[in-house]
Amino acid sequence: SQQGEEDPQALSIQEGENATMNCSYKTSINNLQWYRQNSGRGLVHLILIRSNEREKHSGRLRVTLDTSKKSSSLLITASRAADTASYFCATDTGANSKLTFGKGITLSVRP
Amino acid sequence: DGGITQSPKYLFRKEGQNVTLSCEQNLNHDAMYWYRQDPGQGLRLIYYSQIVNDFQKGDIAEGYSVSREKKESFPLTVTSAQKNPTAFYLCASSNGRYQPQHFGDGTRLSIL
């Protein structure tokens, strides 16, 4: 079962612009994580935000979490061509050590 | 460098054949996972193991088997009972609950 649903499915922007990606989920969570996947590669963990946190920053990444709306957003500022990848949100309900992944967002950054 | 190594990168299976995908980690993580990824799809959990000699079925375990005899190793066997095995298989590990997962670079399995 896929709890996280990302939106939009695909996003194309110009280098230097900001990219905003959204994730909605259905059940209570312990934390929500964002991952990046370059074509043909494994996933790379970007950021983890706990259910009692509202915002977190890491370099050019900003993640927000709204547990009342069961949603999260990932903002990439000043995008670069190297940011071109698929981005996934994953929810951890805390019931065990499993994560549930969404279908992902394909981000294309045009030089 | 610590990490997860999956091999082979590409694998071909004949009809009726079992194949085994290798996953080795040197991160000293207790938990390990196997996922299947189909084109344009997210990751679906096949099996996971939280400790040596113990593992649990994920959402799509039918047609697959695993073992966890060593902390570092979590091989996945795709059996002939899996009728649609063509996919990208990803192995991951984590340092327990509420922790991020670290991924290998995957094995792409195709049918001959």
PDB file of C-alpha atoms in Angstrom:
ATOM      1  CA  SER A   1       0.000   0.000   0.000  1.00  0.00           C
ATOM      2  CA  GLN A   2       1.331   3.462  -0.852  1.00  0.00           C
ATOM      3  CA  GLN A   3       0.511   6.031   1.780  1.00  0.00           C
ATOM      4  CA  GLY A   4       2.441   8.971   0.360  1.00  0.00           C
ATOM      5  CA  GLU A   5       1.088  10.678  -2.743  1.00  0.00           C
ATOM      6  CA  GLU A   6       3.334  13.257  -4.362  1.00  0.00           C
ATOM      7  CA  ASP A   7       2.147  16.198  -6.401  1.00  0.00           C
ATOM      8  CA  PRO A   8       2.794  17.132  -9.156  1.00  0.00           C
ATOM      9  CA  GLN A   9       3.861  13.940 -10.923  1.00  0.00           C
ATOM     10  CA  ALA A  10       6.290  15.890 -13.088  1.00  0.00           C
ATOM     11  CA  LEU A  11       7.828  19.351 -12.859  1.00  0.00           C
ATOM     12  CA  SER A  12       9.984  21.208 -15.361  1.00  0.00           C
ATOM     13  CA  ILE A  13      11.700  24.451 -14.395  1.00  0.00           C
ATOM     14  CA  GLN A  14      14.543  26.706 -15.491  1.00  0.00           C
ATOM     15  CA  GLU A  15      17.860  26.653 -13.690  1.00  0.00           C
ATOM     16  CA  GLY A  16      17.858  29.185 -10.887  1.00  0.00           C
ATOM     17  CA  GLU A  17      14.125  28.873 -10.198  1.00  0.00           C
ATOM     18  CA  ASN A  18      12.671  27.299  -7.079  1.00  0.00           C
ATOM     19  CA  ALA A  19      10.990  23.892  -7.169  1.00  0.00           C
ATOM     20  CA  THR A  20       8.163  22.988  -4.809  1.00  0.00           C
ATOM     21  CA  MET A  21       6.956  19.421  -4.437  1.00  0.00           C
ATOM     22  CA  ASN A  22       4.121  18.228  -2.247  1.00  0.00           C
ATOM     23  CA  CYS A  23       3.314  14.996  -0.465  1.00  0.00           C
ATOM     24  CA  SER A  24       0.067  13.948   1.201  1.00  0.00           C
ATOM     25  CA  TYR A  25      -0.454  10.928   3.408  1.00  0.00           C
ATOM     26  CA  LYS A  26      -3.341   9.178   5.106  1.00  0.00           C
ATOM     27  CA  THR A  27      -2.440   7.903   8.578  1.00  0.00           C
ATOM     28  CA  SER A  28      -0.562   9.236  11.582  1.00  0.00           C
ATOM     29  CA  ILE A  29       3.196   9.212  11.248  1.00  0.00           C
ATOM     30  CA  ASN A  30       6.282   9.261  13.419  1.00  0.00           C
ATOM     31  CA  ASN A  31       8.337  10.988  10.728  1.00  0.00           C
ATOM     32  CA  LEU A  32       8.352  11.773   7.010  1.00  0.00           C
ATOM     33  CA  GLN A  33      11.431  11.491   4.812  1.00  0.00           C
ATOM     34  CA  TRP A  34      12.357  12.794   1.377  1.00  0.00           C
ATOM     35  CA  TYR A  35      14.652  10.904  -0.993  1.00  0.00           C
ATOM     36  CA  ARG A  36      16.188  11.633  -4.398  1.00  0.00           C
ATOM     37  CA  GLN A  37      16.807   9.085  -7.135  1.00  0.00           C
ATOM     38  CA  ASN A  38      18.965   9.764 -10.151  1.00  0.00           C
ATOM     39  CA  SER A  39      18.176   7.721 -13.242  1.00  0.00           C
ATOM     40  CA  GLY A  40      19.185   4.079 -12.851  1.00  0.00           C
ATOM     41  CA  ARG A  41      20.573   4.576  -9.353  1.00  0.00           C
ATOM     42  CA  GLY A  42      19.506   3.904  -5.785  1.00  0.00           C
ATOM     43  CA  LEU A  43      17.729   6.398  -3.563  1.00  0.00           C
ATOM     44  CA  VAL A  44      19.620   8.967  -1.548  1.00  0.00           C
ATOM     45  CA  HIS A  45      18.192  10.256   1.719  1.00  0.00           C
ATOM     46  CA  LEU A  46      17.723  14.039   1.744  1.00  0.00           C
ATOM     47  CA  ILE A  47      15.958  15.026   4.932  1.00  0.00           C
ATOM     48  CA  LEU A  48      13.871  13.590   7.773  1.00  0.00           C
ATOM     49  CA  ILE A  49      11.245  15.611   9.604  1.00  0.00           C
ATOM     50  CA  ARG A  50       9.609  14.332  12.774  1.00  0.00           C
ATOM     51  CA  SER A  51       5.902  14.650  13.533  1.00  0.00           C
ATOM     52  CA  ASN A  52       6.561  17.287  16.218  1.00  0.00           C
ATOM     53  CA  GLU A  53       8.580  19.457  13.810  1.00  0.00           C
ATOM     54  CA  ARG A  54       7.065  21.962  11.395  1.00  0.00           C
ATOM     55  CA  GLU A  55      10.024  23.000   9.279  1.00  0.00           C
ATOM     56  CA  LYS A  56      13.533  21.808   8.582  1.00  0.00           C
ATOM     57  CA  HIS A  57      16.360  23.126   6.427  1.00  0.00           C
ATOM     58  CA  SER A  58      19.361  21.467   4.839  1.00  0.00           C
ATOM     59  CA  GLY A  59      21.407  23.604   2.448  1.00  0.00           C
ATOM     60  CA  ARG A  60      19.100  24.589  -0.432  1.00  0.00           C
ATOM     61  CA  LEU A  61      16.362  22.263   0.820  1.00  0.00           C
ATOM     62  CA  ARG A  62      13.438  23.317   2.996  1.00  0.00           C
ATOM     63  CA  VAL A  63      10.861  20.820   4.188  1.00  0.00           C
ATOM     64  CA  THR A  64       7.614  21.640   5.946  1.00  0.00           C
ATOM     65  CA  LEU A  65       5.193  19.312   7.663  1.00  0.00           C
ATOM     66  CA  ASP A  66       1.552  19.985   8.485  1.00  0.00           C
ATOM     67  CA  THR A  67       0.225  17.054  10.498  1.00  0.00           C
ATOM     68  CA  SER A  68      -3.279  18.551  10.681  1.00  0.00           C
ATOM     69  CA  LYS A  69      -3.493  18.431   6.879  1.00  0.00           C
ATOM     70  CA  LYS A  70      -1.350  15.296   6.629  1.00  0.00           C
ATOM     71  CA  SER A  71       0.898  16.955   4.091  1.00  0.00           C
ATOM     72  CA  SER A  72       4.513  17.919   3.536  1.00  0.00           C
ATOM     73  CA  SER A  73       6.331  20.039   1.002  1.00  0.00           C
ATOM     74  CA  LEU A  74       9.892  20.012  -0.269  1.00  0.00           C
ATOM     75  CA  LEU A  75      11.310  23.271  -1.593  1.00  0.00           C
ATOM     76  CA  ILE A  76      14.549  23.319  -3.568  1.00  0.00           C
ATOM     77  CA  THR A  77      15.822  26.863  -3.944  1.00  0.00           C
ATOM     78  CA  ALA A  78      18.030  28.166  -6.761  1.00  0.00           C
ATOM     79  CA  SER A  79      17.750  24.901  -8.665  1.00  0.00           C
ATOM     80  CA  ARG A  80      20.615  23.503 -10.713  1.00  0.00           C
ATOM     81  CA  ALA A  81      20.695  21.099 -13.656  1.00  0.00           C
ATOM     82  CA  ALA A  82      22.202  18.538 -11.259  1.00  0.00           C
ATOM     83  CA  ASP A  83      18.944  18.586  -9.265  1.00  0.00           C
ATOM     84  CA  THR A  84      17.263  16.764 -12.163  1.00  0.00           C
ATOM     85  CA  ALA A  85      16.033  13.517 -10.597  1.00  0.00           C
ATOM     86  CA  SER A  86      12.983  11.788  -9.145  1.00  0.00           C
ATOM     87  CA  TYR A  87      11.971  12.767  -5.636  1.00  0.00           C
ATOM     88  CA  PHE A  88      10.071  10.510  -3.247  1.00  0.00           C
ATOM     89  CA  CYS A  89       8.414  11.069   0.065  1.00  0.00           C
ATOM     90  CA  ALA A  90       8.273   8.191   2.530  1.00  0.00           C
ATOM     91  CA  THR A  91       6.303   7.892   5.732  1.00  0.00           C
ATOM     92  CA  ASP A  92       7.314   6.086   8.896  1.00  0.00           C
ATOM     93  CA  THR A  93       4.333   5.231  11.066  1.00  0.00           C
ATOM     94  CA  GLY A  94       6.607   3.955  13.843  1.00  0.00           C
ATOM     95  CA  ALA A  95       4.830   0.595  14.008  1.00  0.00           C
ATOM     96  CA  ASN A  96       8.036  -1.112  12.899  1.00  0.00           C
ATOM     97  CA  SER A  97      11.073  -0.089  10.906  1.00  0.00           C
ATOM     98  CA  LYS A  98       9.206   0.027   7.572  1.00  0.00           C
ATOM     99  CA  LEU A  99       8.812   3.020   5.285  1.00  0.00           C
ATOM    100  CA  THR A 100       5.974   3.506   2.805  1.00  0.00           C
ATOM    101  CA  PHE A 101       6.984   5.333  -0.386  1.00  0.00           C
ATOM    102  CA  GLY A 102       4.958   7.421  -2.794  1.00  0.00           C
ATOM    103  CA  LYS A 103       5.238   7.107  -6.577  1.00  0.00           C
ATOM    104  CA  GLY A 104       7.622  10.007  -6.901  1.00  0.00           C
ATOM    105  CA  ILE A 105       7.941  13.342  -8.695  1.00  0.00           C
ATOM    106  CA  THR A 106      10.128  13.725 -11.774  1.00  0.00           C
ATOM    107  CA  LEU A 107      11.950  17.059 -11.669  1.00  0.00           C
ATOM    108  CA  SER A 108      13.665  18.389 -14.783  1.00  0.00           C
ATOM    109  CA  VAL A 109      15.847  21.474 -14.440  1.00  0.00           C
ATOM    110  CA  ARG A 110      16.636  23.080 -17.782  1.00  0.00           C
ATOM    111  CA  PRO A 111      20.054  24.748 -18.105  1.00  0.00           C
TER     112      PRO A 111
ATOM    113  CA  ASP B   1      33.905   3.808   2.616  1.00  0.00           C
ATOM    114  CA  GLY B   2      30.768   2.407   4.215  1.00  0.00           C
ATOM    115  CA  GLY B   3      27.886   1.508   1.997  1.00  0.00           C
ATOM    116  CA  ILE B   4      25.655  -1.079   0.403  1.00  0.00           C
ATOM    117  CA  THR B   5      26.776  -3.177  -2.529  1.00  0.00           C
ATOM    118  CA  GLN B   6      24.308  -4.898  -4.803  1.00  0.00           C
ATOM    119  CA  SER B   7      25.339  -7.374  -7.438  1.00  0.00           C
ATOM    120  CA  PRO B   8      25.035  -8.020 -10.243  1.00  0.00           C
ATOM    121  CA  LYS B   9      23.964  -4.716 -11.799  1.00  0.00           C
ATOM    122  CA  TYR B  10      22.095  -6.536 -14.581  1.00  0.00           C
ATOM    123  CA  LEU B  11      20.633 -10.035 -14.422  1.00  0.00           C
ATOM    124  CA  PHE B  12      18.730 -12.145 -16.899  1.00  0.00           C
ATOM    125  CA  ARG B  13      16.441 -14.978 -15.961  1.00  0.00           C
ATOM    126  CA  LYS B  14      15.227 -17.841 -18.089  1.00  0.00           C
ATOM    127  CA  GLU B  15      11.734 -19.247 -17.716  1.00  0.00           C
ATOM    128  CA  GLY B  16      11.473 -21.617 -14.749  1.00  0.00           C
ATOM    129  CA  GLN B  17      14.759 -20.487 -13.266  1.00  0.00           C
ATOM    130  CA  ASN B  18      15.463 -19.166  -9.765  1.00  0.00           C
ATOM    131  CA  VAL B  19      17.940 -16.310  -9.493  1.00  0.00           C
ATOM    132  CA  THR B  20      19.577 -14.761  -6.441  1.00  0.00           C
ATOM    133  CA  LEU B  21      20.375 -11.080  -6.004  1.00  0.00           C
ATOM    134  CA  SER B  22      23.164 -10.177  -3.635  1.00  0.00           C
ATOM    135  CA  CYS B  23      23.103  -7.358  -1.060  1.00  0.00           C
ATOM    136  CA  GLU B  24      26.020  -6.666   1.296  1.00  0.00           C
ATOM    137  CA  GLN B  25      26.405  -3.774   3.724  1.00  0.00           C
ATOM    138  CA  ASN B  26      29.335  -2.644   5.877  1.00  0.00           C
ATOM    139  CA  LEU B  27      27.419   0.031   7.790  1.00  0.00           C
ATOM    140  CA  ASN B  28      26.841  -2.249  10.789  1.00  0.00           C
ATOM    141  CA  HIS B  29      23.090  -1.717  10.393  1.00  0.00           C
ATOM    142  CA  ASP B  30      20.679  -4.152  12.009  1.00  0.00           C
ATOM    143  CA  ALA B  31      17.777  -3.664   9.597  1.00  0.00           C
ATOM    144  CA  MET B  32      17.801  -4.527   5.889  1.00  0.00           C
ATOM    145  CA  TYR B  33      15.132  -4.280   3.208  1.00  0.00           C
ATOM    146  CA  TRP B  34      14.325  -5.383  -0.327  1.00  0.00           C
ATOM    147  CA  TYR B  35      12.181  -3.255  -2.628  1.00  0.00           C
ATOM    148  CA  ARG B  36      10.853  -3.679  -6.119  1.00  0.00           C
ATOM    149  CA  GLN B  37      10.515  -0.647  -8.427  1.00  0.00           C
ATOM    150  CA  ASP B  38       8.563  -0.776 -11.676  1.00  0.00           C
ATOM    151  CA  PRO B  39       8.832   2.010 -14.310  1.00  0.00           C
ATOM    152  CA  GLY B  40       7.234   5.238 -13.135  1.00  0.00           C
ATOM    153  CA  GLN B  41       6.300   3.664  -9.823  1.00  0.00           C
ATOM    154  CA  GLY B  42       7.338   4.036  -6.253  1.00  0.00           C
ATOM    155  CA  LEU B  43       9.046   1.385  -4.192  1.00  0.00           C
ATOM    156  CA  ARG B  44       7.148  -1.650  -2.961  1.00  0.00           C
ATOM    157  CA  LEU B  45       8.496  -3.630  -0.025  1.00  0.00           C
ATOM    158  CA  ILE B  46       9.218  -7.299  -0.660  1.00  0.00           C
ATOM    159  CA  TYR B  47      10.881  -8.473   2.576  1.00  0.00           C
ATOM    160  CA  TYR B  48      12.619  -6.880   5.509  1.00  0.00           C
ATOM    161  CA  SER B  49      14.786  -8.060   8.370  1.00  0.00           C
ATOM    162  CA  GLN B  50      15.284  -6.260  11.652  1.00  0.00           C
ATOM    163  CA  ILE B  51      17.842  -8.685  13.053  1.00  0.00           C
ATOM    164  CA  VAL B  52      19.949 -11.663  12.028  1.00  0.00           C
ATOM    165  CA  ASN B  53      18.023 -14.926  11.520  1.00  0.00           C
ATOM    166  CA  ASP B  54      14.693 -13.112  11.410  1.00  0.00           C
ATOM    167  CA  PHE B  55      12.745 -11.565   8.530  1.00  0.00           C
ATOM    168  CA  GLN B  56       9.182 -10.545   7.697  1.00  0.00           C
ATOM    169  CA  LYS B  57       7.119 -10.395   4.535  1.00  0.00           C
ATOM    170  CA  GLY B  58       6.436  -7.034   3.013  1.00  0.00           C
ATOM    171  CA  ASP B  59       3.595  -6.066   0.719  1.00  0.00           C
ATOM    172  CA  ILE B  60       4.570  -8.216  -2.283  1.00  0.00           C
ATOM    173  CA  ALA B  61       6.463 -11.259  -0.915  1.00  0.00           C
ATOM    174  CA  GLU B  62       4.837 -13.906  -3.127  1.00  0.00           C
ATOM    175  CA  GLY B  63       7.365 -15.498  -5.478  1.00  0.00           C
ATOM    176  CA  TYR B  64      10.365 -14.259  -3.492  1.00  0.00           C
ATOM    177  CA  SER B  65      12.467 -15.669  -0.650  1.00  0.00           C
ATOM    178  CA  VAL B  66      15.235 -14.274   1.562  1.00  0.00           C
ATOM    179  CA  SER B  67      17.703 -15.331   4.221  1.00  0.00           C
ATOM    180  CA  ARG B  68      19.570 -13.394   6.904  1.00  0.00           C
ATOM    181  CA  GLU B  69      22.356 -15.604   8.199  1.00  0.00           C
ATOM    182  CA  LYS B  70      24.830 -12.740   8.660  1.00  0.00           C
ATOM    183  CA  LYS B  71      24.318  -9.147   9.699  1.00  0.00           C
ATOM    184  CA  GLU B  72      26.087  -7.909   6.575  1.00  0.00           C
ATOM    185  CA  SER B  73      24.191  -9.959   4.010  1.00  0.00           C
ATOM    186  CA  PHE B  74      20.546 -10.161   2.897  1.00  0.00           C
ATOM    187  CA  PRO B  75      20.236 -12.078  -0.410  1.00  0.00           C
ATOM    188  CA  LEU B  76      16.962 -12.148  -2.329  1.00  0.00           C
ATOM    189  CA  THR B  77      15.905 -15.127  -4.448  1.00  0.00           C
ATOM    190  CA  VAL B  78      13.416 -14.533  -7.223  1.00  0.00           C
ATOM    191  CA  THR B  79      11.752 -17.897  -7.727  1.00  0.00           C
ATOM    192  CA  SER B  80      10.049 -19.313 -10.793  1.00  0.00           C
ATOM    193  CA  ALA B  81       6.751 -18.710  -8.988  1.00  0.00           C
ATOM    194  CA  GLN B  82       7.206 -14.970  -9.576  1.00  0.00           C
ATOM    195  CA  LYS B  83       5.522 -14.645 -12.964  1.00  0.00           C
ATOM    196  CA  ASN B  84       6.404 -11.033 -13.633  1.00  0.00           C
ATOM    197  CA  PRO B  85       9.925 -10.559 -12.247  1.00  0.00           C
ATOM    198  CA  THR B  86      11.118  -7.875 -14.663  1.00  0.00           C
ATOM    199  CA  ALA B  87      11.865  -4.862 -12.463  1.00  0.00           C
ATOM    200  CA  PHE B  88      14.538  -2.818 -10.727  1.00  0.00           C
ATOM    201  CA  TYR B  89      15.380  -4.300  -7.307  1.00  0.00           C
ATOM    202  CA  LEU B  90      16.742  -2.113  -4.536  1.00  0.00           C
ATOM    203  CA  CYS B  91      18.298  -3.176  -1.248  1.00  0.00           C
ATOM    204  CA  ALA B  92      18.487  -0.826   1.734  1.00  0.00           C
ATOM    205  CA  SER B  93      19.627  -0.831   5.342  1.00  0.00           C
ATOM    206  CA  SER B  94      18.959   1.324   8.372  1.00  0.00           C
ATOM    207  CA  ASN B  95      20.160   1.726  11.910  1.00  0.00           C
ATOM    208  CA  GLY B  96      16.804   0.865  13.423  1.00  0.00           C
ATOM    209  CA  ARG B  97      13.469   2.537  13.914  1.00  0.00           C
ATOM    210  CA  TYR B  98      12.892   6.195  12.978  1.00  0.00           C
ATOM    211  CA  GLN B  99      16.145   6.267  10.990  1.00  0.00           C
ATOM    212  CA  PRO B 100      16.725   6.984   7.300  1.00  0.00           C
ATOM    213  CA  GLN B 101      17.483   4.145   4.935  1.00  0.00           C
ATOM    214  CA  HIS B 102      20.648   3.804   2.883  1.00  0.00           C
ATOM    215  CA  PHE B 103      20.277   2.268  -0.573  1.00  0.00           C
ATOM    216  CA  GLY B 104      22.418   0.266  -2.929  1.00  0.00           C
ATOM    217  CA  ASP B 105      22.503   1.059  -6.648  1.00  0.00           C
ATOM    218  CA  GLY B 106      20.094  -1.692  -7.592  1.00  0.00           C
ATOM    219  CA  THR B 107      19.897  -4.778  -9.784  1.00  0.00           C
ATOM    220  CA  ARG B 108      17.903  -4.689 -12.994  1.00  0.00           C
ATOM    221  CA  LEU B 109      16.318  -8.093 -13.665  1.00  0.00           C
ATOM    222  CA  SER B 110      14.994  -9.023 -17.086  1.00  0.00           C
ATOM    223  CA  ILE B 111      13.460 -12.135 -18.601  1.00  0.00           C
ATOM    224  CA  LEU B 112      15.135 -13.891 -21.527  1.00  0.00           C
TER     225      LEU B 112
END
